[in-house]
XYZ file of C-alpha atoms in Angstrom:
373
model
C -13.404 41.041 -8.811
C -14.653 39.670 -5.528
C -15.607 43.057 -4.436
C -17.122 46.310 -6.098
C -17.558 49.794 -5.069
C -21.059 51.020 -5.510
C -23.428 53.999 -5.054
C -26.526 53.679 -2.971
C -29.275 56.066 -1.897
C -31.319 55.854 1.341
C -34.153 58.366 2.621
C -35.170 57.666 6.141
C -38.526 57.866 7.722
C -36.927 60.700 9.914
C -36.487 62.851 6.774
C -32.913 62.413 5.952
C -31.183 61.661 2.578
C -27.976 59.473 2.603
C -26.117 58.773 -0.602
C -23.196 56.750 0.081
C -20.316 54.480 -1.510
C -20.151 50.921 -0.172
C -18.445 47.930 -1.010
C -20.332 45.028 -2.164
C -19.700 41.477 -3.210
C -19.803 40.579 -6.935
C -22.036 37.592 -7.459
C -21.197 34.614 -9.852
C -23.169 35.035 -12.880
C -26.048 32.655 -13.362
C -26.505 30.974 -16.999
C -28.010 34.034 -18.463
C -26.051 36.711 -16.747
C -22.923 38.451 -17.430
C -20.458 40.671 -15.218
C -19.676 44.023 -16.795
C -16.609 45.949 -15.573
C -18.266 49.364 -15.781
C -16.166 52.238 -17.363
C -18.625 55.060 -18.072
C -22.214 55.898 -16.778
C -23.973 59.036 -17.593
C -25.901 61.150 -14.976
C -29.158 61.661 -16.642
C -32.073 63.955 -15.433
C -34.033 60.686 -15.077
C -31.404 59.596 -12.420
C -31.968 62.758 -10.276
C -35.227 61.607 -8.597
C -34.007 58.038 -7.677
C -30.719 59.596 -6.366
C -32.094 62.465 -4.301
C -35.870 62.402 -4.149
C -37.179 65.697 -2.677
C -34.180 66.495 -0.527
C -33.121 70.056 -0.072
C -29.734 69.796 -1.825
C -28.897 73.290 -1.192
C -28.307 72.013 2.413
C -26.268 68.868 1.380
C -23.148 68.095 3.075
C -20.766 65.204 3.975
C -21.485 63.191 7.164
C -19.042 63.223 10.056
C -16.623 60.654 8.367
C -17.104 61.887 4.768
C -18.601 58.316 3.814
C -21.988 59.811 2.715
C -23.505 62.797 1.270
C -26.616 63.849 3.478
C -29.346 66.371 3.140
C -32.734 67.025 4.833
C -36.063 66.062 3.255
C -38.867 68.339 4.287
C -41.194 65.800 6.302
C -44.580 66.673 4.644
C -42.806 65.400 1.444
C -42.050 61.952 2.774
C -45.595 60.526 1.826
C -44.741 61.081 -1.738
C -42.028 58.667 -1.392
C -43.202 56.226 1.236
C -42.587 53.202 -0.899
C -38.759 53.753 -0.698
C -38.269 55.008 2.987
C -35.782 53.286 5.190
C -34.535 51.166 2.029
C -30.880 51.203 0.781
C -31.349 51.160 -2.999
C -28.807 51.219 -5.919
C -28.742 53.933 -8.462
C -27.696 54.660 -12.104
C -30.080 53.847 -14.969
C -27.582 52.937 -17.615
C -23.778 52.787 -18.451
C -21.229 50.758 -20.473
C -18.372 48.567 -20.073
C -16.597 45.431 -20.857
C -17.963 41.892 -20.255
C -15.322 40.121 -18.086
C -17.323 37.037 -16.854
C -20.261 35.291 -18.190
C -22.786 32.481 -17.306
C -22.862 29.214 -19.145
C -25.544 29.922 -21.760
C -24.381 30.458 -25.382
C -25.956 34.056 -25.202
C -23.934 34.952 -22.212
C -20.669 33.457 -23.494
C -21.062 35.250 -26.982
C -20.791 38.579 -24.963
C -17.290 37.764 -23.294
C -14.965 40.510 -23.950
C -17.531 42.872 -25.722
C -18.185 46.361 -25.144
C -21.876 46.563 -24.026
C -24.228 49.042 -22.697
C -26.649 48.075 -19.961
C -30.034 49.368 -18.736
C -30.056 48.173 -14.965
C -30.894 50.737 -12.474
C -27.667 49.972 -10.582
C -25.021 51.300 -13.031
C -23.098 53.494 -10.578
C -20.656 50.633 -9.762
C -17.378 49.104 -10.656
C -18.885 45.748 -11.600
C -22.376 44.997 -12.714
C -24.188 41.693 -12.831
C -26.991 41.897 -15.355
C -28.939 39.369 -17.596
C -28.008 39.280 -21.356
C -31.462 40.931 -22.132
C -30.173 44.097 -20.300
C -27.187 44.237 -22.687
C -26.710 46.267 -25.983
C -23.643 45.048 -27.639
C -21.539 47.317 -29.636
C -19.073 47.221 -32.434
C -15.601 46.595 -31.653
C -14.410 50.107 -32.540
C -16.892 51.573 -29.995
C -15.481 52.731 -26.633
C -17.370 52.463 -23.390
C -17.296 56.137 -23.074
C -19.092 56.258 -26.476
C -21.505 53.715 -25.564
C -22.344 55.077 -22.184
C -25.526 56.810 -23.230
C -27.072 54.121 -25.407
C -30.653 53.738 -23.868
C -32.218 56.598 -22.208
C -31.694 59.671 -24.634
C -31.318 57.579 -28.015
C -34.431 55.253 -27.444
C -36.414 58.296 -26.017
C -35.838 60.300 -29.153
C -36.727 57.170 -31.310
C -39.714 56.583 -29.225
C -41.148 60.076 -29.847
C -40.985 59.514 -33.607
C -42.524 55.977 -33.225
C -45.132 57.388 -31.106
C -46.016 60.247 -33.530
C -46.492 57.535 -36.324
C -48.402 55.013 -34.049
C -50.901 57.699 -33.111
C -51.406 59.324 -36.519
C -49.654 62.756 -36.159
C -47.439 64.093 -38.810
C -45.222 66.563 -37.044
C -43.731 67.120 -33.666
C -43.152 69.942 -31.086
C -40.344 69.410 -28.383
C -39.442 71.721 -25.531
C -36.060 72.065 -23.965
C -35.026 71.038 -27.407
C -31.145 71.975 -27.056
C -30.541 68.945 -24.827
C -28.491 65.996 -25.862
C -31.746 64.184 -26.529
C -33.157 67.034 -28.364
C -30.049 67.170 -30.586
C -30.550 63.362 -31.334
C -34.274 64.052 -32.056
C -33.365 66.651 -34.871
C -31.023 64.338 -36.454
C -33.520 61.589 -36.559
C -36.209 64.159 -37.982
C -33.960 65.412 -40.536
C -33.046 61.841 -41.688
C -36.623 60.661 -41.840
C -38.155 63.959 -43.171
C -40.201 64.649 -40.086
C -41.063 68.228 -39.514
C -40.049 69.395 -35.993
C -40.693 72.528 -33.961
C -37.951 73.046 -31.465
C -38.527 75.252 -28.505
C -35.472 76.519 -26.476
C -34.848 79.366 -23.700
C -32.055 81.372 -25.318
C -30.375 82.666 -28.495
C -27.412 80.546 -27.829
C -29.370 77.439 -27.900
C -31.090 78.515 -31.083
C -27.651 78.852 -32.713
C -26.659 75.500 -31.268
C -29.508 73.610 -33.082
C -29.289 75.678 -36.184
C -25.751 74.703 -36.326
C -26.789 70.959 -36.469
C -29.195 71.600 -39.248
C -32.448 72.231 -37.278
C -34.986 74.041 -39.359
C -37.537 75.579 -36.922
C -36.066 76.905 -33.531
C -38.117 79.168 -31.335
C -36.621 81.081 -28.206
C -39.221 81.123 -25.558
C -37.702 84.242 -24.090
C -38.483 86.209 -27.234
C -41.412 88.828 -27.046
C -42.615 87.279 -30.311
C -42.577 83.763 -29.024
C -46.274 83.066 -29.210
C -46.843 84.383 -32.625
C -43.918 82.603 -33.839
C -45.111 79.261 -32.179
C -48.586 79.769 -33.875
C -46.886 80.138 -37.376
C -44.509 77.034 -36.841
C -47.449 74.808 -35.601
C -49.647 76.078 -38.665
C -46.918 75.450 -41.160
C -46.055 72.057 -40.020
C -49.477 70.762 -38.819
C -48.029 69.570 -35.687
C -50.608 68.117 -33.186
C -48.186 66.264 -31.002
C -45.740 67.631 -28.509
C -43.303 66.200 -25.893
C -42.481 68.489 -22.989
C -39.603 68.246 -20.844
C -40.304 71.079 -18.503
C -43.668 70.283 -16.846
C -44.408 73.468 -14.941
C -45.833 76.650 -16.030
C -47.955 77.724 -18.969
C -45.790 76.337 -21.985
C -47.958 73.134 -22.363
C -51.120 75.394 -22.407
C -49.472 77.757 -25.015
C -48.656 74.759 -27.315
C -52.340 73.464 -27.153
C -53.635 76.855 -27.739
C -51.675 77.353 -30.934
C -52.522 73.894 -32.052
C -56.167 74.797 -31.711
C -55.589 78.280 -33.354
C -54.111 76.489 -36.234
C -56.805 73.713 -36.433
C -59.869 76.282 -36.250
C -58.443 79.067 -38.406
C -60.820 78.121 -41.148
C -63.937 77.355 -39.062
C -67.320 79.016 -39.902
C -70.469 79.277 -37.711
C -70.499 77.854 -34.262
C -67.176 76.188 -33.242
C -68.316 75.303 -29.722
C -66.046 72.380 -29.338
C -63.157 73.453 -31.285
C -61.029 71.566 -34.017
C -61.754 67.917 -34.322
C -58.146 66.765 -34.711
C -56.744 65.578 -31.499
C -54.032 67.788 -29.972
C -51.732 65.737 -27.518
C -48.949 66.889 -25.224
C -46.909 64.281 -23.235
C -44.913 65.382 -20.383
C -41.872 63.132 -20.085
C -39.570 65.370 -17.775
C -39.522 67.593 -14.755
C -37.200 70.605 -15.253
C -39.803 72.605 -13.509
C -41.641 71.148 -10.668
C -44.054 73.924 -10.256
C -47.817 73.283 -11.277
C -48.698 72.605 -14.845
C -51.182 75.703 -15.663
C -53.770 75.018 -18.140
C -55.541 78.086 -19.537
C -58.212 76.028 -21.437
C -58.835 77.685 -24.611
C -58.333 74.820 -27.074
C -61.864 73.083 -27.446
C -62.521 69.632 -26.367
C -60.475 67.312 -28.406
C -56.973 67.341 -26.589
C -54.963 65.383 -24.109
C -52.280 65.672 -21.621
C -50.397 62.686 -20.264
C -47.121 61.377 -19.052
C -44.658 59.433 -21.286
C -42.165 57.019 -19.887
C -39.652 55.032 -21.998
C -39.704 51.659 -20.628
C -43.728 51.535 -20.732
C -43.561 52.635 -24.340
C -40.853 50.003 -25.253
C -43.214 47.446 -23.599
C -46.003 48.240 -26.266
C -43.539 47.170 -29.052
C -42.972 43.781 -30.182
C -39.547 42.242 -29.647
C -38.478 42.526 -33.350
C -39.064 46.216 -33.413
C -37.309 46.897 -30.090
C -34.203 45.000 -31.673
C -34.307 47.141 -34.561
C -34.278 50.232 -32.489
C -31.359 48.810 -30.517
C -29.502 47.973 -33.615
C -30.012 51.593 -34.979
C -28.474 52.779 -31.856
C -25.412 50.508 -31.942
C -24.758 51.348 -35.593
C -25.168 55.146 -35.041
C -23.669 55.701 -31.706
C -20.904 57.864 -32.949
C -23.137 59.980 -35.445
C -26.869 60.384 -34.729
C -26.644 59.380 -31.017
C -23.241 60.741 -30.218
C -22.921 62.216 -26.694
C -20.506 64.722 -25.200
C -19.833 65.395 -21.533
C -18.863 68.370 -19.541
C -17.108 66.669 -16.886
C -15.864 63.059 -15.702
C -16.456 62.013 -12.114
C -15.093 59.205 -10.186
C -17.700 57.482 -7.797
C -16.202 59.416 -4.847
C -16.277 62.699 -6.781
C -20.093 62.185 -7.613
C -20.732 62.530 -3.827
C -19.079 65.830 -3.546
C -21.709 68.651 -2.739
C -20.061 71.000 -5.343
C -20.237 68.328 -8.091
C -23.794 67.580 -6.988
C -24.724 71.248 -7.303
C -23.501 71.021 -10.974
C -25.152 68.047 -12.306
C -28.419 68.542 -10.438
C -28.703 72.181 -11.974
C -30.892 70.834 -14.824
C -29.112 73.089 -17.260
C -29.636 72.220 -20.919
C -26.540 71.232 -22.901
C -24.369 69.883 -19.953
C -23.837 66.332 -19.144
C -21.845 64.594 -16.551
C -20.166 61.041 -16.740
C -19.286 58.751 -13.884
C -15.880 56.753 -14.676
C -15.556 54.193 -11.799
C -11.960 53.916 -12.071
C -11.093 57.317 -13.078
C -7.291 58.004 -12.512
């Protein structure tokens, strides 16, 4: 355990991405730290930007000795990432494994031998040293593979419903809704009686969500999509949406239909539109093209970004602990994840695999297994 293989990313000021596998020392844990032997780490969409930034991955290849994946970065884009240039940085938001060493504190010692999920930003490694506060302990019957995706998707789905209640909305709209996260959100909403409008991009995805009990699923490729969107928003009273796509006109279409529903009974002058706030939070970037706003929704509306860690920072510790416990208790039901393919650390660097997991294809998810046989 003195050494650990770990993935790192570097973008040089000359415009080259290098993602490499290095051997590093495993530190002795401090009093409130543990060493986790990592056994499963998901590759989430939120990992893509830290790993690759704006590199042109269609031109990715191995370097001469096949120790790193390299790809060019268009130089005018370097100003967007100047804070990370010429720095070798760890990657991997989350993962799970077994605690094999612990510091002297009672909290650390209590985790010895336990399966834990960790939120670290450096999860693509054989061994991770983290504070106990970054650990979510699981039941003895839960495997690291089952626990691997315990933070990003489960807590984001729970956070969406929490945000809805905190801001006084009563129903939700969610885009790219057939994702692993979207399926979790449906289960939460069904359990808690929250009405949810799901927007997907194919009939196959409609069928997938209907199969787990989703009530309202709209196919954005349908010629009747906008009419169906209006009907769904009007019937649920949804005034809050979470958008995983970002680019294009879908955000604007959602706001337009919220306004149409809110103003349907207006009489006389309606210069400023309905008075209920219409809010869309963009939390993903499946489409990096510009977000186009065709402003036809009055003056009481907002668009903003939503980030899990900043949202959790608004909650008191007791509530965060309750959410963590819910995830641990329901990790094989509400928050169960499935994976399309398991990759070793070495395989995660192969250009053909990068092309697969960077494709941003809804419903597919990849898992890094550091000691894959």
